[in-house]
PDB file of C-alpha atoms and ligand atoms in Angstrom:
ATOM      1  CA  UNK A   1       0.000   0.000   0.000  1.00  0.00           C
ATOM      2  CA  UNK A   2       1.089   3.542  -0.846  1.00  0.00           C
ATOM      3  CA  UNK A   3       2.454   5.274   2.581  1.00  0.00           C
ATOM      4  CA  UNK A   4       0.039   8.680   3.031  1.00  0.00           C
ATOM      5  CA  UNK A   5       1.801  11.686   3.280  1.00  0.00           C
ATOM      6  CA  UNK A   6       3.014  13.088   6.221  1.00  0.00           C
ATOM      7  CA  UNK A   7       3.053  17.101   7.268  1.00  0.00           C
ATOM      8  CA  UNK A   8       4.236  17.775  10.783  1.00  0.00           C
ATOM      9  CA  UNK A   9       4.457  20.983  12.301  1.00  0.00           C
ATOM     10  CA  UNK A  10       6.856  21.381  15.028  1.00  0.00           C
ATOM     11  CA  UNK A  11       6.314  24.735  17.178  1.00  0.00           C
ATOM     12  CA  UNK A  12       9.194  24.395  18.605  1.00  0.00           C
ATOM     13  CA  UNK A  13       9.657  27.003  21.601  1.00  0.00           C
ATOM     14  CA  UNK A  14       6.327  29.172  20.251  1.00  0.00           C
ATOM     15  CA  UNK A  15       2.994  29.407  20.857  1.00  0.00           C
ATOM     16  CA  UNK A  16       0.896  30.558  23.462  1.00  0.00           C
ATOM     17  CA  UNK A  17      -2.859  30.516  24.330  1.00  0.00           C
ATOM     18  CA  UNK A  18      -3.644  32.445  21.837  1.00  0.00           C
ATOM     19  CA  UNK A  19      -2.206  30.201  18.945  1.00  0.00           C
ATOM     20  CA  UNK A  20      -5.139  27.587  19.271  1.00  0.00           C
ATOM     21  CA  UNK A  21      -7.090  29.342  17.237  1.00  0.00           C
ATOM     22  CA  UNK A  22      -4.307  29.332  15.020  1.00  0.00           C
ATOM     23  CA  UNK A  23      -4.389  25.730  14.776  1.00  0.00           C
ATOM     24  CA  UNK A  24      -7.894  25.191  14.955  1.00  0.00           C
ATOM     25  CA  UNK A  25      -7.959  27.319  11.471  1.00  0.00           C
ATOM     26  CA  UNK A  26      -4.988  25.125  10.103  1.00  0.00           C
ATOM     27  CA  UNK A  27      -7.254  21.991  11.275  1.00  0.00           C
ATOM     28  CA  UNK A  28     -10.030  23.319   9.226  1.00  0.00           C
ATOM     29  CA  UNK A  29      -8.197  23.858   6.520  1.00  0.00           C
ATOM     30  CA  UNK A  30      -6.423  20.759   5.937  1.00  0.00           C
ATOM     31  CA  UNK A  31      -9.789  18.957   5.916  1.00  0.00           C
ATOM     32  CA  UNK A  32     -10.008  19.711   2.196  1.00  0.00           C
ATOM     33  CA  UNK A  33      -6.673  17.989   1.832  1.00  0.00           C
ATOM     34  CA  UNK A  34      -7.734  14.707   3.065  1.00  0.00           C
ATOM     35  CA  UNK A  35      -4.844  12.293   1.439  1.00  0.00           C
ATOM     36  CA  UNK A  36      -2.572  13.802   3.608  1.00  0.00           C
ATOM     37  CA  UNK A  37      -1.958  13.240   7.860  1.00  0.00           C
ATOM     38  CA  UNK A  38      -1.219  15.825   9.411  1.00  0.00           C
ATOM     39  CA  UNK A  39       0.025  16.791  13.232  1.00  0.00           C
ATOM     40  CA  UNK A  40       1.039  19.617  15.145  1.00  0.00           C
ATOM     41  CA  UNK A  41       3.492  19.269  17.862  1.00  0.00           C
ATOM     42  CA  UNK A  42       3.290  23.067  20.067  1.00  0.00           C
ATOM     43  CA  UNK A  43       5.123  23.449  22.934  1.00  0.00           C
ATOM     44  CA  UNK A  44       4.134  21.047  26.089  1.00  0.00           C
ATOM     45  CA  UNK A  45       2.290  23.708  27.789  1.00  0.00           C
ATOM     46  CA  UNK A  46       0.002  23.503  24.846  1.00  0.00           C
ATOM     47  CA  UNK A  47      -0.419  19.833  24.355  1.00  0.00           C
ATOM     48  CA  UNK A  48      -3.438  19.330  26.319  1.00  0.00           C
ATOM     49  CA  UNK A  49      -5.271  22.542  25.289  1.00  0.00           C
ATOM     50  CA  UNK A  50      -4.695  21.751  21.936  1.00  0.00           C
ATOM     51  CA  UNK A  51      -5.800  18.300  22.006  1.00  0.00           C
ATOM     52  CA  UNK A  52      -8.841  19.444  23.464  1.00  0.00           C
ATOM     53  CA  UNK A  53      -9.549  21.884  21.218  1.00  0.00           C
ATOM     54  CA  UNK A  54      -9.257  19.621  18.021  1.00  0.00           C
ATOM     55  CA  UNK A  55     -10.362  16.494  18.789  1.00  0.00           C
ATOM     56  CA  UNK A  56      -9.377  13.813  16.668  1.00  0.00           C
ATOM     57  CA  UNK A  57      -6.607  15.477  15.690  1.00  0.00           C
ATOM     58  CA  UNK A  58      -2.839  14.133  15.927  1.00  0.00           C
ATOM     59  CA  UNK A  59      -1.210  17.052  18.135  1.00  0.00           C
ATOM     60  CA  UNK A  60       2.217  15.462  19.789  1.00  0.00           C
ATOM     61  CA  UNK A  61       4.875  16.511  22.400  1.00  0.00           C
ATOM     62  CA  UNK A  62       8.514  17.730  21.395  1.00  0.00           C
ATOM     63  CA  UNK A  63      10.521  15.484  23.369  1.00  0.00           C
ATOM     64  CA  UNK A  64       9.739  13.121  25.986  1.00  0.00           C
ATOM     65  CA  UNK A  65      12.001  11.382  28.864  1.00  0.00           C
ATOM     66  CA  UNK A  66      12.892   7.943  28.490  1.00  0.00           C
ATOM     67  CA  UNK A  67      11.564   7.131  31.778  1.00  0.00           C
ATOM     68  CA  UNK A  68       7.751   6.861  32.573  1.00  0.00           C
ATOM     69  CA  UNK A  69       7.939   8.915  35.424  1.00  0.00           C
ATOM     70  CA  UNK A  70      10.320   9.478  38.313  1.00  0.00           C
ATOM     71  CA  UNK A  71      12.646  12.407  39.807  1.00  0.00           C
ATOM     72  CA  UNK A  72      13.737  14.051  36.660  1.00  0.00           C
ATOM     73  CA  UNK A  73      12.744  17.850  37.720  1.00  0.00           C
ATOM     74  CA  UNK A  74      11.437  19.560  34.540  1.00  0.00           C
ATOM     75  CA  UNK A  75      10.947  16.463  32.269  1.00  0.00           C
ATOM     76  CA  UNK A  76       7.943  15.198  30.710  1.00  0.00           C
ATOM     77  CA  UNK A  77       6.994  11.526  30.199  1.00  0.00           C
ATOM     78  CA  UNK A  78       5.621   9.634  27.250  1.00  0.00           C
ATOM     79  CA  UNK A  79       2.140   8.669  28.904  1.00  0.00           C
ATOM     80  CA  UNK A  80       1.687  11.753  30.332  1.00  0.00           C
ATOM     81  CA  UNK A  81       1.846  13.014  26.557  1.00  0.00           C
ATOM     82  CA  UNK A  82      -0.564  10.619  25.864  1.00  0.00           C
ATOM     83  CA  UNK A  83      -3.100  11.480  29.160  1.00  0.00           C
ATOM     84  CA  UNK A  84      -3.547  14.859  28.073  1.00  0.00           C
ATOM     85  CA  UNK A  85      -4.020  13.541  24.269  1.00  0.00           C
ATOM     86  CA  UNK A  86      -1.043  13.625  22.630  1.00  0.00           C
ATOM     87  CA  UNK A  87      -0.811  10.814  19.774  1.00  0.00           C
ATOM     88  CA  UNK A  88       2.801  11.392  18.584  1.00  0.00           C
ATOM     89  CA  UNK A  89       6.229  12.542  20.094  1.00  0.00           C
ATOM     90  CA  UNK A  90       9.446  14.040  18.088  1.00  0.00           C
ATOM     91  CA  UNK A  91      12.357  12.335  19.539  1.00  0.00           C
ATOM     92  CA  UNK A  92      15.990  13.203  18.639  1.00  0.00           C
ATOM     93  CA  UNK A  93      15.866  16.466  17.290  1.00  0.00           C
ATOM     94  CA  UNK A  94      18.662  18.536  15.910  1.00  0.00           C
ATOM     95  CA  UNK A  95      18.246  21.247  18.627  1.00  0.00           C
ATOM     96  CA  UNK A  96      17.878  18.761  21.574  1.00  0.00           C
ATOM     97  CA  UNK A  97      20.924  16.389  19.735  1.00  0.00           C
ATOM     98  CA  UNK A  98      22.974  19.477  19.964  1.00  0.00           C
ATOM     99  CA  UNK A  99      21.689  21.996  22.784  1.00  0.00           C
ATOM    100  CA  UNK A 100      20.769  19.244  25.222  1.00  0.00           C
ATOM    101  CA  UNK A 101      23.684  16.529  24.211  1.00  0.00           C
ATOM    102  CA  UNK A 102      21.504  13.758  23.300  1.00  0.00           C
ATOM    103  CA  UNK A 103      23.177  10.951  22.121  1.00  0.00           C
ATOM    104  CA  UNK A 104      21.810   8.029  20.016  1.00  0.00           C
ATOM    105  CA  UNK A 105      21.251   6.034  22.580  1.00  0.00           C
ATOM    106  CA  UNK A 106      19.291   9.022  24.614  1.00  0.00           C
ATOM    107  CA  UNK A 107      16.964   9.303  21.439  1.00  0.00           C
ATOM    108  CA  UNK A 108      16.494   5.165  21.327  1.00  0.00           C
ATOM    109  CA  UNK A 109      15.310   5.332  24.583  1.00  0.00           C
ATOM    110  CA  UNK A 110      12.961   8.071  24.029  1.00  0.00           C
ATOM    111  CA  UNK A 111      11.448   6.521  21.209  1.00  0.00           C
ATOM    112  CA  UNK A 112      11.122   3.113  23.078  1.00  0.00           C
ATOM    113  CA  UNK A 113       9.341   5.642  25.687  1.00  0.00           C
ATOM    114  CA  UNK A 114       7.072   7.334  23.335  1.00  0.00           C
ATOM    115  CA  UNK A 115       6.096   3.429  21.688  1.00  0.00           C
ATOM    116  CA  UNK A 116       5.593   1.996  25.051  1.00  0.00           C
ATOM    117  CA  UNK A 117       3.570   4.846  25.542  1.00  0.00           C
ATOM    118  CA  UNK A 118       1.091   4.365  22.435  1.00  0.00           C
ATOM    119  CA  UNK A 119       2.482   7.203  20.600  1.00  0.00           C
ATOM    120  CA  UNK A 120       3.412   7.849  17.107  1.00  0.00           C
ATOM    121  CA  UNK A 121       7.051   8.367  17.246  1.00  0.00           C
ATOM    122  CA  UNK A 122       8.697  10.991  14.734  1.00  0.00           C
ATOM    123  CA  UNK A 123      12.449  10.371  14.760  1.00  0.00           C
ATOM    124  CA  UNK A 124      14.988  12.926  13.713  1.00  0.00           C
ATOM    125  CA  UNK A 125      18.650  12.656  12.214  1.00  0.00           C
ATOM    126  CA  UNK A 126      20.453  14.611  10.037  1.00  0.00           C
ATOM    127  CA  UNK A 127      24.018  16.186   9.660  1.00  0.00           C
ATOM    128  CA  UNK A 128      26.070  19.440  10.116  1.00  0.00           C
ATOM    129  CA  UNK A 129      27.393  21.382   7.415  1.00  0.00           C
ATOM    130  CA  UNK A 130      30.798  20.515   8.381  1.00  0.00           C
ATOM    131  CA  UNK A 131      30.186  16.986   7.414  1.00  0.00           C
ATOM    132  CA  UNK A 132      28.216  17.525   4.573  1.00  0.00           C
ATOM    133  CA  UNK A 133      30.897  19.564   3.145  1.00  0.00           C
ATOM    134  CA  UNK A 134      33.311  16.641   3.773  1.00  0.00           C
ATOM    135  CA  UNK A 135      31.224  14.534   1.806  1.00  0.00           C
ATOM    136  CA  UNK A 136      30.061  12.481   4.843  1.00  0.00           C
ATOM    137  CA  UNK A 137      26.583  12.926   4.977  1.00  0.00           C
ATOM    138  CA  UNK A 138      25.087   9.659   4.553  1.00  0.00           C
ATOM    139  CA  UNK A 139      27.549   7.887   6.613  1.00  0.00           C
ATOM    140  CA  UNK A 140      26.661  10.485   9.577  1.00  0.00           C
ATOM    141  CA  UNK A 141      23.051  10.014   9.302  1.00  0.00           C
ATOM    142  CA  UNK A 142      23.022   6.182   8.515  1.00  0.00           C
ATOM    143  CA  UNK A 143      25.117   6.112  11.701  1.00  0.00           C
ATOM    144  CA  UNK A 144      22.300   7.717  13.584  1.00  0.00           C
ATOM    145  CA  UNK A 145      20.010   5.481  11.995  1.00  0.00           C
ATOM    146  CA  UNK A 146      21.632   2.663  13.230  1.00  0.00           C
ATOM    147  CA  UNK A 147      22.292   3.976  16.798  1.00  0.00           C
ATOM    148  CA  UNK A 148      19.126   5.300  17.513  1.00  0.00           C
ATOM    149  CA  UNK A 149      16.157   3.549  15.538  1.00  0.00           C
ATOM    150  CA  UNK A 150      14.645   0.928  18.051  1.00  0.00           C
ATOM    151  CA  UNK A 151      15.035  -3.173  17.296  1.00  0.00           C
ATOM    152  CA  UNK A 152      11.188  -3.859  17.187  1.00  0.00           C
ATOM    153  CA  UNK A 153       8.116  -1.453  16.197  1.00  0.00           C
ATOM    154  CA  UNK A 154       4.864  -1.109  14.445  1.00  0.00           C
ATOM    155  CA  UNK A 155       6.712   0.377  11.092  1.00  0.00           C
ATOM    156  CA  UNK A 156       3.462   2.283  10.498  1.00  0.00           C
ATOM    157  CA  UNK A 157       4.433   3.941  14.083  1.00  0.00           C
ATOM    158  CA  UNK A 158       7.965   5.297  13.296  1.00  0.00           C
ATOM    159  CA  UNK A 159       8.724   7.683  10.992  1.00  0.00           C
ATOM    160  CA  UNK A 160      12.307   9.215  10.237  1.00  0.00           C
ATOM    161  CA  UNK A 161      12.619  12.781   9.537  1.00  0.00           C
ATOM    162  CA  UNK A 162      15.938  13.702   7.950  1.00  0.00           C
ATOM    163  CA  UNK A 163      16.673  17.310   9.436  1.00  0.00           C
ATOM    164  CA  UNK A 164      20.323  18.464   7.543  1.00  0.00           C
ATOM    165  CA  UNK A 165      21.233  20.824  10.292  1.00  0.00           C
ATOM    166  CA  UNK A 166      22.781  23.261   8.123  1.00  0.00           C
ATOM    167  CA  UNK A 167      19.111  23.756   6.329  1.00  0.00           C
ATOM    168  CA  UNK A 168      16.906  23.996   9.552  1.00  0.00           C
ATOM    169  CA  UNK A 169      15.761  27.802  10.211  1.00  0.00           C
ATOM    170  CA  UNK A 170      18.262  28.830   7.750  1.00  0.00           C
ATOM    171  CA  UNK A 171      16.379  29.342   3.957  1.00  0.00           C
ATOM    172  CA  UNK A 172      19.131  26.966   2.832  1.00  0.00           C
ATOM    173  CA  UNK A 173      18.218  23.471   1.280  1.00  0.00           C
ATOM    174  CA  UNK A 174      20.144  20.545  -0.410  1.00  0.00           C
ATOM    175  CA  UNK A 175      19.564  20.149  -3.861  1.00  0.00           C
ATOM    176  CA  UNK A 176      16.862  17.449  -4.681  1.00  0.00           C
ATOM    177  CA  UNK A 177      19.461  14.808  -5.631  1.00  0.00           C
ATOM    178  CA  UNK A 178      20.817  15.283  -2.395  1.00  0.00           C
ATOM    179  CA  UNK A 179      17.478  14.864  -0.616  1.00  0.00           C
ATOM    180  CA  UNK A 180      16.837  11.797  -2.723  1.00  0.00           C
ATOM    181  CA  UNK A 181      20.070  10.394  -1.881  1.00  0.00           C
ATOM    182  CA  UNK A 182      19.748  10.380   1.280  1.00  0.00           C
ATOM    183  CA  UNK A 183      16.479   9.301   1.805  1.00  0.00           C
ATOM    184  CA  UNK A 184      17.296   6.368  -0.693  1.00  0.00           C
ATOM    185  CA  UNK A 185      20.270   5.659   1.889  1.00  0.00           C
ATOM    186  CA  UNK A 186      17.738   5.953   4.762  1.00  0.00           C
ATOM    187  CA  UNK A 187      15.271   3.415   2.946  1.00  0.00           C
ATOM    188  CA  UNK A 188      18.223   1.392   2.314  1.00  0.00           C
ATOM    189  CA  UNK A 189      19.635   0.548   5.684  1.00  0.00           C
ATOM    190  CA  UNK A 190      15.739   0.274   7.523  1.00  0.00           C
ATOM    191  CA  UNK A 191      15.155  -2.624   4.437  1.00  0.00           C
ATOM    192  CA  UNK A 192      18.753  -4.108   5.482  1.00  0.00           C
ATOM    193  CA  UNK A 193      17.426  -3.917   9.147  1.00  0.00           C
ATOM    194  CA  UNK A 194      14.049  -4.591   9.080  1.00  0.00           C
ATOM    195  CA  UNK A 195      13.184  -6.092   5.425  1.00  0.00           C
ATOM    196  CA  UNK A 196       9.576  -5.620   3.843  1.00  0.00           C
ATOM    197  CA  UNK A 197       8.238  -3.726   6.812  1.00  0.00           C
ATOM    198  CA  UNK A 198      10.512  -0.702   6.030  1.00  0.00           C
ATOM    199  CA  UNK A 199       8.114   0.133   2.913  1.00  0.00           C
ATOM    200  CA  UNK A 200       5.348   1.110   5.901  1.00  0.00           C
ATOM    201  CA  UNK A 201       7.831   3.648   7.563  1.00  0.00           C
ATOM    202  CA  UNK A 202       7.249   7.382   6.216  1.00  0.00           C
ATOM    203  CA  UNK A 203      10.693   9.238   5.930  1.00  0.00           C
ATOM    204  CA  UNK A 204      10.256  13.183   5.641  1.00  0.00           C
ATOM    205  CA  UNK A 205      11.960  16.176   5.246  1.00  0.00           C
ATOM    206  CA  UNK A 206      12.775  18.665   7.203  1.00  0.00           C
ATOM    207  CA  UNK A 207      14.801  22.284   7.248  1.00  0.00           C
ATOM    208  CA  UNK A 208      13.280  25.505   5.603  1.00  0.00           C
ATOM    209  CA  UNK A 209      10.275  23.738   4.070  1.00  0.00           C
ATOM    210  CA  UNK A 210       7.689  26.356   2.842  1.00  0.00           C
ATOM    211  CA  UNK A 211       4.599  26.837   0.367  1.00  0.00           C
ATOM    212  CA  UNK A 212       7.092  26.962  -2.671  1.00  0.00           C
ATOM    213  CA  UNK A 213       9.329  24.785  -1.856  1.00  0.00           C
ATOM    214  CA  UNK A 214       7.283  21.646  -0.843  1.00  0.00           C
ATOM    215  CA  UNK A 215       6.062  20.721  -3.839  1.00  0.00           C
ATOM    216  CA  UNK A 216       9.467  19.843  -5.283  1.00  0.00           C
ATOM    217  CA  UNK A 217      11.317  18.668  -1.933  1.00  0.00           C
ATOM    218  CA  UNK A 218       7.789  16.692  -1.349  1.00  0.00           C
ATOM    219  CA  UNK A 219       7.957  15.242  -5.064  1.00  0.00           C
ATOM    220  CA  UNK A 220      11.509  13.412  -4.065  1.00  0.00           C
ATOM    221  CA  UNK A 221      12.440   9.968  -4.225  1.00  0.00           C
ATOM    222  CA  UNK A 222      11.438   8.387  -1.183  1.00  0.00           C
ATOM    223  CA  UNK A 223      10.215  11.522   0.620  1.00  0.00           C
ATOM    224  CA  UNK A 224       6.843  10.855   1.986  1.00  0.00           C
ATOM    225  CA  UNK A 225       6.657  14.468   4.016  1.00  0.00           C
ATOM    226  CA  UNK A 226       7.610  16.952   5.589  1.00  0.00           C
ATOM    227  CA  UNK A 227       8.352  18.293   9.372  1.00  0.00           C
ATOM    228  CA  UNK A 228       8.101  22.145   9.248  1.00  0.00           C
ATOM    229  CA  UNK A 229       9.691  24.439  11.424  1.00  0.00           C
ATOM    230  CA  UNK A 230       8.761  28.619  11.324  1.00  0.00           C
ATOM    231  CA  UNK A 231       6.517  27.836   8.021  1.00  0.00           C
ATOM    232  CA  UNK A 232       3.936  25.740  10.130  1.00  0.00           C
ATOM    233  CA  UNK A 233       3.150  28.433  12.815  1.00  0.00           C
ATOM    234  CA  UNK A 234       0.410  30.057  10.777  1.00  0.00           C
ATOM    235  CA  UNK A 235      -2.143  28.545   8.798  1.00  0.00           C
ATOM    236  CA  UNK A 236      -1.508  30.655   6.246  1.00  0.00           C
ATOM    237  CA  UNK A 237       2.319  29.419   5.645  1.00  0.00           C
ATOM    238  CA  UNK A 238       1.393  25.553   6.712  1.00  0.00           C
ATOM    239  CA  UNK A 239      -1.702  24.796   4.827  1.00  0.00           C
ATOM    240  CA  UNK A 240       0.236  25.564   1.071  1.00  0.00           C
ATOM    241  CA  UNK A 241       2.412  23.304   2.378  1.00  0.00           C
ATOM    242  CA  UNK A 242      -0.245  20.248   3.414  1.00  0.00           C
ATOM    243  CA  UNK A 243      -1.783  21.484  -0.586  1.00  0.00           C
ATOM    244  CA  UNK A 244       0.938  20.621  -2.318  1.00  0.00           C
ATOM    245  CA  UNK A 245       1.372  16.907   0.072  1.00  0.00           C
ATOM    246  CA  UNK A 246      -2.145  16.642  -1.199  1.00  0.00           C
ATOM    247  CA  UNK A 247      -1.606  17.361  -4.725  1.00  0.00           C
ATOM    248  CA  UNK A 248       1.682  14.708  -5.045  1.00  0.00           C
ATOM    249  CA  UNK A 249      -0.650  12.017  -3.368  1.00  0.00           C
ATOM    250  CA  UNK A 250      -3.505  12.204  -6.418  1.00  0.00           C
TER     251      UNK A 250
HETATM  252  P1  13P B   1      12.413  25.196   9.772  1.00  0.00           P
HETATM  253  O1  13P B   1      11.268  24.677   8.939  1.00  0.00           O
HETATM  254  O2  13P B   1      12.090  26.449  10.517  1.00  0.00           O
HETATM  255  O3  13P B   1      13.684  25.260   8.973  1.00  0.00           O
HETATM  256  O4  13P B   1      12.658  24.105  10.929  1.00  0.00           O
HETATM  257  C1  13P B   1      12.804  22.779  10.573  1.00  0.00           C
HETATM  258  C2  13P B   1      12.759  21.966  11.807  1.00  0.00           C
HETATM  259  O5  13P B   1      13.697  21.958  12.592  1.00  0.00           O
HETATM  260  C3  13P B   1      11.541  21.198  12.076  1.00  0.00           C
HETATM  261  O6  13P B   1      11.730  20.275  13.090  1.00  0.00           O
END
């Protein structure tokens, strides 16, 4: 079966009360572009609210600690994602890689969490521009791959989002061979790992994704959507976006 396309919004560090009307409206909106899923991840202190105010619709947590709960002062836990409504995490992003020093094995743990946990689990990799200009790219992210994808899943409940770091919040992106190249690499190594059931897994792409962009970078080889940053904060930038998913599926 074809895999549906994917559009995630990460908020990252925005959003306050007032932005739930802002995804209500993007909600709305992407009704009329029903081959496509879509989810919003906002900021935890929106999670519930959110969830609330769109039921039915997949809203998901940032991050989530590997734990299920415990002493871990300022962390949130997988199911309490899920109590408030959450049906997906991001585990393993750039920003937390980096600004928080997760390592692979942090980001395998968090996505055992957020499985355990019933979520949908969106897992990030993707390289600096230091090693994509030394031409290691797809050993760096395969690496990743490898280090932080868990052993045994529901393939429909994992997706990998390919993040080049050097493209995320920048207006920079990597040509589309480049794109397709690495997803092709990605798709490679889950099929070594985990055979026919690495067809079900969505791999998107993510860094500077916008409305006139995302038909091309959505069009790839192998690229079966997208995880927005700034461009899915409005439903003005996001819903061109979650158009042209729509249009590729037809
Ligand atoms: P931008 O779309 O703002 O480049 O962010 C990408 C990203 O990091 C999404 O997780």
């Amino acid at each position: 079966m074809a895999r549906r396309k994917y559009v995630v919004g990460n908020w990252k560090m925005n959003g306050l009360s007032a932005s739930i009307a802002e995804a209500q409206a993007i909600f709305a909106e992407a009704q009329s572009h029903a081959s496509v899923d879509v989810a919003i991840c906002p900021p935890f202190t929106l999670v519930g609210a959110l969830a609330a105010a769109v039921p039915g619709k997949a809203i998901g947590g940032q991050d989530c600690h590997s734990a299920a709960s415990g002493a871990f002062t300022g962390s949130v836990a997988a199911p309490m994602l899920a109590d408030v409504g959450a049906t997906v995490v991001i585990v393993g992003h750039s920003e937390r890689r980096e600004a928080f020093g997760e390592s692979d094995d942090d980001v395998r743990a968090k996505a055992e969490a957020g499985l355990a946990a019933g979520l949908s689990v969106i897992l990030c990799v993707g390289e600096p521009r230091a090693i994509r200009e030394s031409g290691g790219a797809i050993g760096h992210v395969l690496a990743q791959i490898a280090g932080s994808v868990p052993d045994a899943f529901d393939p429909q409940r994992l997706a990998i989002a390919y993040e080049p770091i050097w493209a995320i919040g920048t207006g920079l992106v990597p040509t589309l061979a480049d794109v397709a190249a690495m997803h092709g690499a990605i798709r490679g190594a889950l099929t070594a790992r985990f055979g026919g059931a690495a067809q079900d897994m969505r791999i998107l792409y993510g860094g500077s994704v916008n409305g006139d962009n995302a038909a091309e970078l959505l069009g790839a080889d192998d690229v079966d959507g997208a995880l927005v940053g700034g461009a899915s904060l409005t439903a003005a930038k996001f819903v061109p976006i979650i158009a042209a998913a729509d249009a590729l599926a037809g």
